[in-house]
Every structure is written in C-alpha cells, then in structure tokens.
C-alpha cells in the first residue's frame, strides 16, 4: 500500500473515532435539549484526533521511511486534487445545510452543524483518496 | 468503474528485457512511486507526457515502443 494511501486510512480512522464519538455524544445531549453540555467536548475530540494521527503517522513513517520522505508523484497529486475538489462539494452541501440551522437552532447546534460539515468534508476527502489509489487513478 | 484509458503499454516486457528490472527500480529512476508504475503497467493510469518520455528513456527506446494507442478511429 502506498504511503499516502496509508495516511488517508489513518486520517479516516482518526476522524471516525474522535469526531464520530463526539457527535454521538453531542447527538444524545442535543436530544435532551442540552446542546451546550459538550462545550469542551470539541477540544477533547480534537486532542484525541491529534494523538491518534500522530501515533499512527509515526508508526507508518517508521515502517516505510523512504516512502514517507518522498514527494508525491503526478498520480498522487492528481488523486489529492480530485479528492479536494470532491470534498469541497461535500463542504458546500453540508455547510449550506448547517447555515440553514440558523432558522430553528441555537448557536451551539449551529456551531456543531458547521463542525460536522468540516468533518464530513474531511471524511469525503480521504474516502476519495482511498478510492483513487484502489482504482489506479 | 471508469473505463481504462485506451493506451496499451509494453512496460512489463521491457522490464523483463532489461534484466528483470523491478517496478520499484523503474519507479526510482523516473521519480514515481512503485504503486504508480504498477498502475501505469496495469493500464489503470495514463502518465503525463513527461513521465512517458522518462519511462522510454530508461529503456532506451522511443515513446511508441512503450505506449500504443488502442482507441481506434478516435486517434
């Protein structure tokens, strides 16, 4: 597996674990009308995300030091460009949906909806990268 | 799945004829990853013109000895 595909998997796993856990907890709190309960939850989720990322990236780099230091080639650059473009569409759709929350939601729900849009865009980016490596293009 | 690009290549044969050169060796010589060379060889990815010339240069042959258009009349 190419090093940059590994990093996409790592980011995907870190995103699902850290932010998935946060949004499940936020969803439960929001269902009870306590949207402000997880004010510090975002910080915790970001810290968990960073720790998972750093640990797994170090493991990946140590097991393939040459690949880790090599610049992306043209195919990898094309995969990343396509993934960023795809992720931007996801961000637009969910970002607009999040802005729509302003008509019925409080500031906590609105902030979390925007945060969710960013997380979903990141998920989409990494899924598109992985698909690119799997397909060849 | 998108259709593969209508370009055939002789990279596998050329590697064999050049002392069983590995994909990793070829990749190192043209500044690509082994996975990209594998994708090109499998016909899943069409390299840039520059990369195609670099591949041909490694084998000491012309571009048309490495890549062949298979798209028929739409050439």
mmCIF file of C-alpha atoms in Angstrom:
data_model
loop_
_atom_site.group_PDB
_atom_site.id
_atom_site.type_symbol
_atom_site.label_atom_id
_atom_site.label_comp_id
_atom_site.label_asym_id
_atom_site.label_seq_id
_atom_site.Cartn_x
_atom_site.Cartn_y
_atom_site.Cartn_z
ATOM 1 C CA UNK A 1 0.000 0.000 0.000
ATOM 2 C CA UNK A 2 1.305 3.452 -0.927
ATOM 3 C CA UNK A 3 2.359 5.632 1.998
ATOM 4 C CA UNK A 4 -0.161 8.337 1.160
ATOM 5 C CA UNK A 5 -2.951 5.781 0.982
ATOM 6 C CA UNK A 6 -1.919 4.673 4.476
ATOM 7 C CA UNK A 7 -2.076 8.269 5.676
ATOM 8 C CA UNK A 8 -5.574 8.578 4.186
ATOM 9 C CA UNK A 9 -6.664 5.450 6.092
ATOM 10 C CA UNK A 10 -5.080 6.815 9.275
ATOM 11 C CA UNK A 11 -6.886 10.135 8.937
ATOM 12 C CA UNK A 12 -10.129 8.308 8.161
ATOM 13 C CA UNK A 13 -9.809 6.121 11.264
ATOM 14 C CA UNK A 14 -8.823 9.076 13.467
ATOM 15 C CA UNK A 15 -11.738 11.137 12.138
ATOM 16 C CA UNK A 16 -14.298 8.385 12.677
ATOM 17 C CA UNK A 17 -13.055 7.510 16.165
ATOM 18 C CA UNK A 18 -12.512 11.015 17.525
ATOM 19 C CA UNK A 19 -15.245 13.012 15.859
ATOM 20 C CA UNK A 20 -17.681 10.130 15.462
ATOM 21 C CA UNK A 21 -17.565 9.608 19.211
ATOM 22 C CA UNK A 22 -18.024 13.310 19.813
ATOM 23 C CA UNK A 23 -21.044 13.628 17.531
ATOM 24 C CA UNK A 24 -22.714 10.562 19.045
ATOM 25 C CA UNK A 25 -22.318 12.165 22.477
ATOM 26 C CA UNK A 26 -23.482 15.535 21.160
ATOM 27 C CA UNK A 27 -26.497 13.922 19.497
ATOM 28 C CA UNK A 28 -27.556 12.360 22.793
ATOM 29 C CA UNK A 29 -27.114 15.662 24.624
ATOM 30 C CA UNK A 30 -28.964 17.598 21.917
ATOM 31 C CA UNK A 31 -31.850 15.118 22.028
ATOM 32 C CA UNK A 32 -32.300 16.121 25.659
ATOM 33 C CA UNK A 33 -32.083 19.797 24.759
ATOM 34 C CA UNK A 34 -28.659 20.256 26.342
ATOM 35 C CA UNK A 35 -26.682 21.414 23.323
ATOM 36 C CA UNK A 36 -24.199 23.395 25.420
ATOM 37 C CA UNK A 37 -23.201 20.424 27.577
ATOM 38 C CA UNK A 38 -20.331 19.409 25.327
ATOM 39 C CA UNK A 39 -18.639 22.792 25.163
ATOM 40 C CA UNK A 40 -15.269 21.236 25.983
ATOM 41 C CA UNK A 41 -16.055 18.081 24.048
ATOM 42 C CA UNK A 42 -14.772 19.594 20.825
ATOM 43 C CA UNK A 43 -11.400 20.258 22.432
ATOM 44 C CA UNK A 44 -11.275 16.692 23.696
ATOM 45 C CA UNK A 45 -12.218 15.301 20.294
ATOM 46 C CA UNK A 46 -9.538 17.388 18.581
ATOM 47 C CA UNK A 47 -6.929 16.215 21.095
ATOM 48 C CA UNK A 48 -7.928 12.569 20.598
ATOM 49 C CA UNK A 49 -7.801 13.108 16.830
ATOM 50 C CA UNK A 50 -4.306 14.605 17.026
ATOM 51 C CA UNK A 51 -2.998 11.847 19.312
ATOM 52 C CA UNK A 52 -4.354 9.064 17.068
ATOM 53 C CA UNK A 53 -2.972 10.823 13.985
ATOM 54 C CA UNK A 54 0.483 11.436 15.441
ATOM 55 C CA UNK A 55 0.901 7.906 16.832
ATOM 56 C CA UNK A 56 -0.265 6.141 13.678
ATOM 57 C CA UNK A 57 1.647 8.501 11.369
ATOM 58 C CA UNK A 58 4.840 7.836 13.311
ATOM 59 C CA UNK A 59 4.250 4.080 13.023
ATOM 60 C CA UNK A 60 3.596 4.404 9.282
ATOM 61 C CA UNK A 61 6.681 6.581 8.752
ATOM 62 C CA UNK A 62 8.939 4.292 10.773
ATOM 63 C CA UNK A 63 7.819 1.223 8.830
ATOM 64 C CA UNK A 64 8.357 2.957 5.461
ATOM 65 C CA UNK A 65 10.894 5.772 5.989
ATOM 66 C CA UNK A 66 11.854 6.155 2.321
ATOM 67 C CA UNK A 67 8.264 6.481 1.133
ATOM 68 C CA UNK A 68 7.434 8.847 3.970
ATOM 69 C CA UNK A 69 10.106 11.298 2.876
ATOM 70 C CA UNK A 70 9.417 11.084 -0.843
ATOM 71 C CA UNK A 71 7.422 13.836 -2.541
ATOM 72 C CA UNK A 72 4.070 12.972 -4.123
ATOM 73 C CA UNK A 73 4.324 11.954 -7.752
ATOM 74 C CA UNK A 74 1.979 13.150 -10.513
ATOM 75 C CA UNK A 75 -0.637 10.427 -9.957
ATOM 76 C CA UNK A 76 -0.713 11.048 -6.231
ATOM 77 C CA UNK A 77 -1.005 14.778 -6.826
ATOM 78 C CA UNK A 78 -3.919 14.129 -9.214
ATOM 79 C CA UNK A 79 -5.614 11.919 -6.621
ATOM 80 C CA UNK A 80 -5.208 14.609 -3.950
ATOM 81 C CA UNK A 81 -6.518 17.325 -6.276
ATOM 82 C CA UNK A 82 -9.584 15.270 -7.172
ATOM 83 C CA UNK A 83 -10.213 14.461 -3.536
ATOM 84 C CA UNK A 84 -10.004 18.114 -2.504
ATOM 85 C CA UNK A 85 -12.467 19.058 -5.244
ATOM 86 C CA UNK A 86 -14.889 16.323 -4.160
ATOM 87 C CA UNK A 87 -14.559 17.286 -0.511
ATOM 88 C CA UNK A 88 -15.331 20.896 -1.359
ATOM 89 C CA UNK A 89 -18.697 19.875 -2.838
ATOM 90 C CA UNK A 90 -19.471 17.958 0.360
ATOM 91 C CA UNK A 91 -18.466 21.007 2.401
ATOM 92 C CA UNK A 92 -20.710 23.254 0.291
ATOM 93 C CA UNK A 93 -23.763 20.998 0.677
ATOM 94 C CA UNK A 94 -23.421 20.405 4.409
ATOM 95 C CA UNK A 95 -22.175 23.944 5.045
ATOM 96 C CA UNK A 96 -25.301 25.392 3.464
ATOM 97 C CA UNK A 97 -27.423 22.886 5.395
ATOM 98 C CA UNK A 98 -25.655 24.000 8.572
ATOM 99 C CA UNK A 99 -26.339 27.651 7.814
ATOM 100 C CA UNK A 100 -29.979 26.669 7.430
ATOM 101 C CA UNK A 101 -29.945 25.683 11.096
ATOM 102 C CA UNK A 102 -29.936 29.366 11.980
ATOM 103 C CA UNK A 103 -33.727 29.430 11.428
ATOM 104 C CA UNK A 104 -34.527 26.951 14.183
ATOM 105 C CA UNK A 105 -31.399 26.092 16.188
ATOM 106 C CA UNK A 106 -29.383 27.721 18.922
ATOM 107 C CA UNK A 107 -25.758 28.817 18.496
ATOM 108 C CA UNK A 108 -24.399 25.508 19.859
ATOM 109 C CA UNK A 109 -26.320 23.445 17.352
ATOM 110 C CA UNK A 110 -25.323 25.831 14.562
ATOM 111 C CA UNK A 111 -21.646 25.620 15.540
ATOM 112 C CA UNK A 112 -21.818 21.837 15.700
ATOM 113 C CA UNK A 113 -23.548 21.659 12.333
ATOM 114 C CA UNK A 114 -20.698 23.679 10.804
ATOM 115 C CA UNK A 115 -18.168 21.470 12.575
ATOM 116 C CA UNK A 116 -19.968 18.385 11.235
ATOM 117 C CA UNK A 117 -19.779 19.821 7.715
ATOM 118 C CA UNK A 118 -15.996 20.154 8.074
ATOM 119 C CA UNK A 119 -15.673 16.624 9.432
ATOM 120 C CA UNK A 120 -17.840 15.177 6.656
ATOM 121 C CA UNK A 121 -15.740 17.007 4.056
ATOM 122 C CA UNK A 122 -12.589 15.537 5.586
ATOM 123 C CA UNK A 123 -14.153 12.075 5.558
ATOM 124 C CA UNK A 124 -15.108 12.546 1.911
ATOM 125 C CA UNK A 125 -11.599 13.719 1.008
ATOM 126 C CA UNK A 126 -9.965 10.666 2.497
ATOM 127 C CA UNK A 127 -12.528 8.269 1.035
ATOM 128 C CA UNK A 128 -11.939 9.766 -2.422
ATOM 129 C CA UNK A 129 -8.163 9.467 -1.948
ATOM 130 C CA UNK A 130 -8.515 5.797 -0.984
ATOM 131 C CA UNK A 131 -10.832 5.155 -3.937
ATOM 132 C CA UNK A 132 -8.277 6.821 -6.220
ATOM 133 C CA UNK A 133 -5.498 4.554 -5.037
ATOM 134 C CA UNK A 134 -7.738 1.464 -5.269
ATOM 135 C CA UNK A 135 -8.830 2.291 -8.827
ATOM 136 C CA UNK A 136 -5.417 3.316 -10.017
ATOM 137 C CA UNK A 137 -6.256 6.867 -10.999
ATOM 138 C CA UNK B 1 -15.619 1.947 -12.501
ATOM 139 C CA UNK B 2 -14.298 4.305 -15.193
ATOM 140 C CA UNK B 3 -13.186 2.757 -18.458
ATOM 141 C CA UNK B 4 -9.433 2.187 -18.620
ATOM 142 C CA UNK B 5 -7.544 4.618 -20.853
ATOM 143 C CA UNK B 6 -7.253 3.324 -24.457
ATOM 144 C CA UNK B 7 -3.492 3.027 -24.208
ATOM 145 C CA UNK B 8 -1.596 -0.243 -24.119
ATOM 146 C CA UNK B 9 1.957 -0.469 -22.896
ATOM 147 C CA UNK B 10 4.922 -2.794 -23.054
ATOM 148 C CA UNK B 11 6.467 -1.878 -19.731
ATOM 149 C CA UNK B 12 6.282 -5.397 -18.291
ATOM 150 C CA UNK B 13 8.087 -6.835 -21.324
ATOM 151 C CA UNK B 14 10.628 -4.010 -21.379
ATOM 152 C CA UNK B 15 11.369 -4.515 -17.692
ATOM 153 C CA UNK B 16 11.883 -8.224 -18.362
ATOM 154 C CA UNK B 17 14.236 -7.444 -21.232
ATOM 155 C CA UNK B 18 16.241 -5.076 -19.051
ATOM 156 C CA UNK B 19 17.461 -7.594 -16.514
ATOM 157 C CA UNK B 20 14.118 -8.179 -14.797
ATOM 158 C CA UNK B 21 14.058 -4.594 -13.620
ATOM 159 C CA UNK B 22 11.615 -4.296 -10.754
ATOM 160 C CA UNK B 23 8.767 -1.814 -10.636
ATOM 161 C CA UNK B 24 10.487 -0.196 -7.669
ATOM 162 C CA UNK B 25 13.715 0.271 -9.654
ATOM 163 C CA UNK B 26 11.861 1.790 -12.580
ATOM 164 C CA UNK B 27 9.888 3.994 -10.206
ATOM 165 C CA UNK B 28 13.067 5.269 -8.563
ATOM 166 C CA UNK B 29 14.596 6.115 -11.922
ATOM 167 C CA UNK B 30 11.620 8.147 -13.122
ATOM 168 C CA UNK B 31 10.751 9.762 -9.795
ATOM 169 C CA UNK B 32 7.487 7.973 -9.156
ATOM 170 C CA UNK B 33 6.171 5.565 -6.585
ATOM 171 C CA UNK B 34 6.136 1.822 -7.215
ATOM 172 C CA UNK B 35 2.342 1.895 -6.953
ATOM 173 C CA UNK B 36 2.123 4.458 -9.755
ATOM 174 C CA UNK B 37 4.359 2.354 -12.002
ATOM 175 C CA UNK B 38 2.132 -0.638 -11.203
ATOM 176 C CA UNK B 39 -0.959 1.401 -12.104
ATOM 177 C CA UNK B 40 0.613 2.523 -15.405
ATOM 178 C CA UNK B 41 1.715 -1.007 -16.223
ATOM 179 C CA UNK B 42 -1.766 -2.357 -15.477
ATOM 180 C CA UNK B 43 -3.294 0.254 -17.799
ATOM 181 C CA UNK B 44 -5.203 1.905 -14.962
ATOM 182 C CA UNK B 45 -3.396 5.236 -15.171
ATOM 183 C CA UNK B 46 -2.108 7.214 -18.128
ATOM 184 C CA UNK B 47 1.110 9.003 -17.204
ATOM 185 C CA UNK B 48 1.894 12.542 -18.258
ATOM 186 C CA UNK B 49 3.837 13.033 -21.473
ATOM 187 C CA UNK B 50 6.925 13.882 -19.453
ATOM 188 C CA UNK B 51 6.668 10.687 -17.388
ATOM 189 C CA UNK B 52 6.077 8.664 -20.552
ATOM 190 C CA UNK B 53 9.254 10.084 -22.074
ATOM 191 C CA UNK B 54 11.158 9.330 -18.884
ATOM 192 C CA UNK B 55 9.999 5.708 -18.985
ATOM 193 C CA UNK B 56 11.013 5.382 -22.636
ATOM 194 C CA UNK B 57 14.374 6.965 -21.844
ATOM 195 C CA UNK B 58 15.072 4.410 -19.111
ATOM 196 C CA UNK B 59 14.547 1.595 -21.599
ATOM 197 C CA UNK B 60 16.431 3.400 -24.371
ATOM 198 C CA UNK B 61 13.549 3.198 -26.824
ATOM 199 C CA UNK B 62 11.088 5.576 -28.457
ATOM 200 C CA UNK B 63 7.756 6.503 -26.932
ATOM 201 C CA UNK B 64 5.829 4.321 -29.381
ATOM 202 C CA UNK B 65 7.797 1.263 -28.298
ATOM 203 C CA UNK B 66 6.448 1.734 -24.790
ATOM 204 C CA UNK B 67 2.921 3.048 -25.335
ATOM 205 C CA UNK B 68 0.439 2.207 -28.081
ATOM 206 C CA UNK B 69 -2.878 3.940 -28.750
ATOM 207 C CA UNK B 70 -5.736 1.421 -28.857
ATOM 208 C CA UNK B 71 -8.582 3.891 -29.247
ATOM 209 C CA UNK B 72 -9.222 3.065 -32.920
ATOM 210 C CA UNK B 73 -10.533 5.813 -35.193
ATOM 211 C CA UNK B 74 -10.758 8.442 -32.472
ATOM 212 C CA UNK B 75 -6.979 8.830 -32.586
#
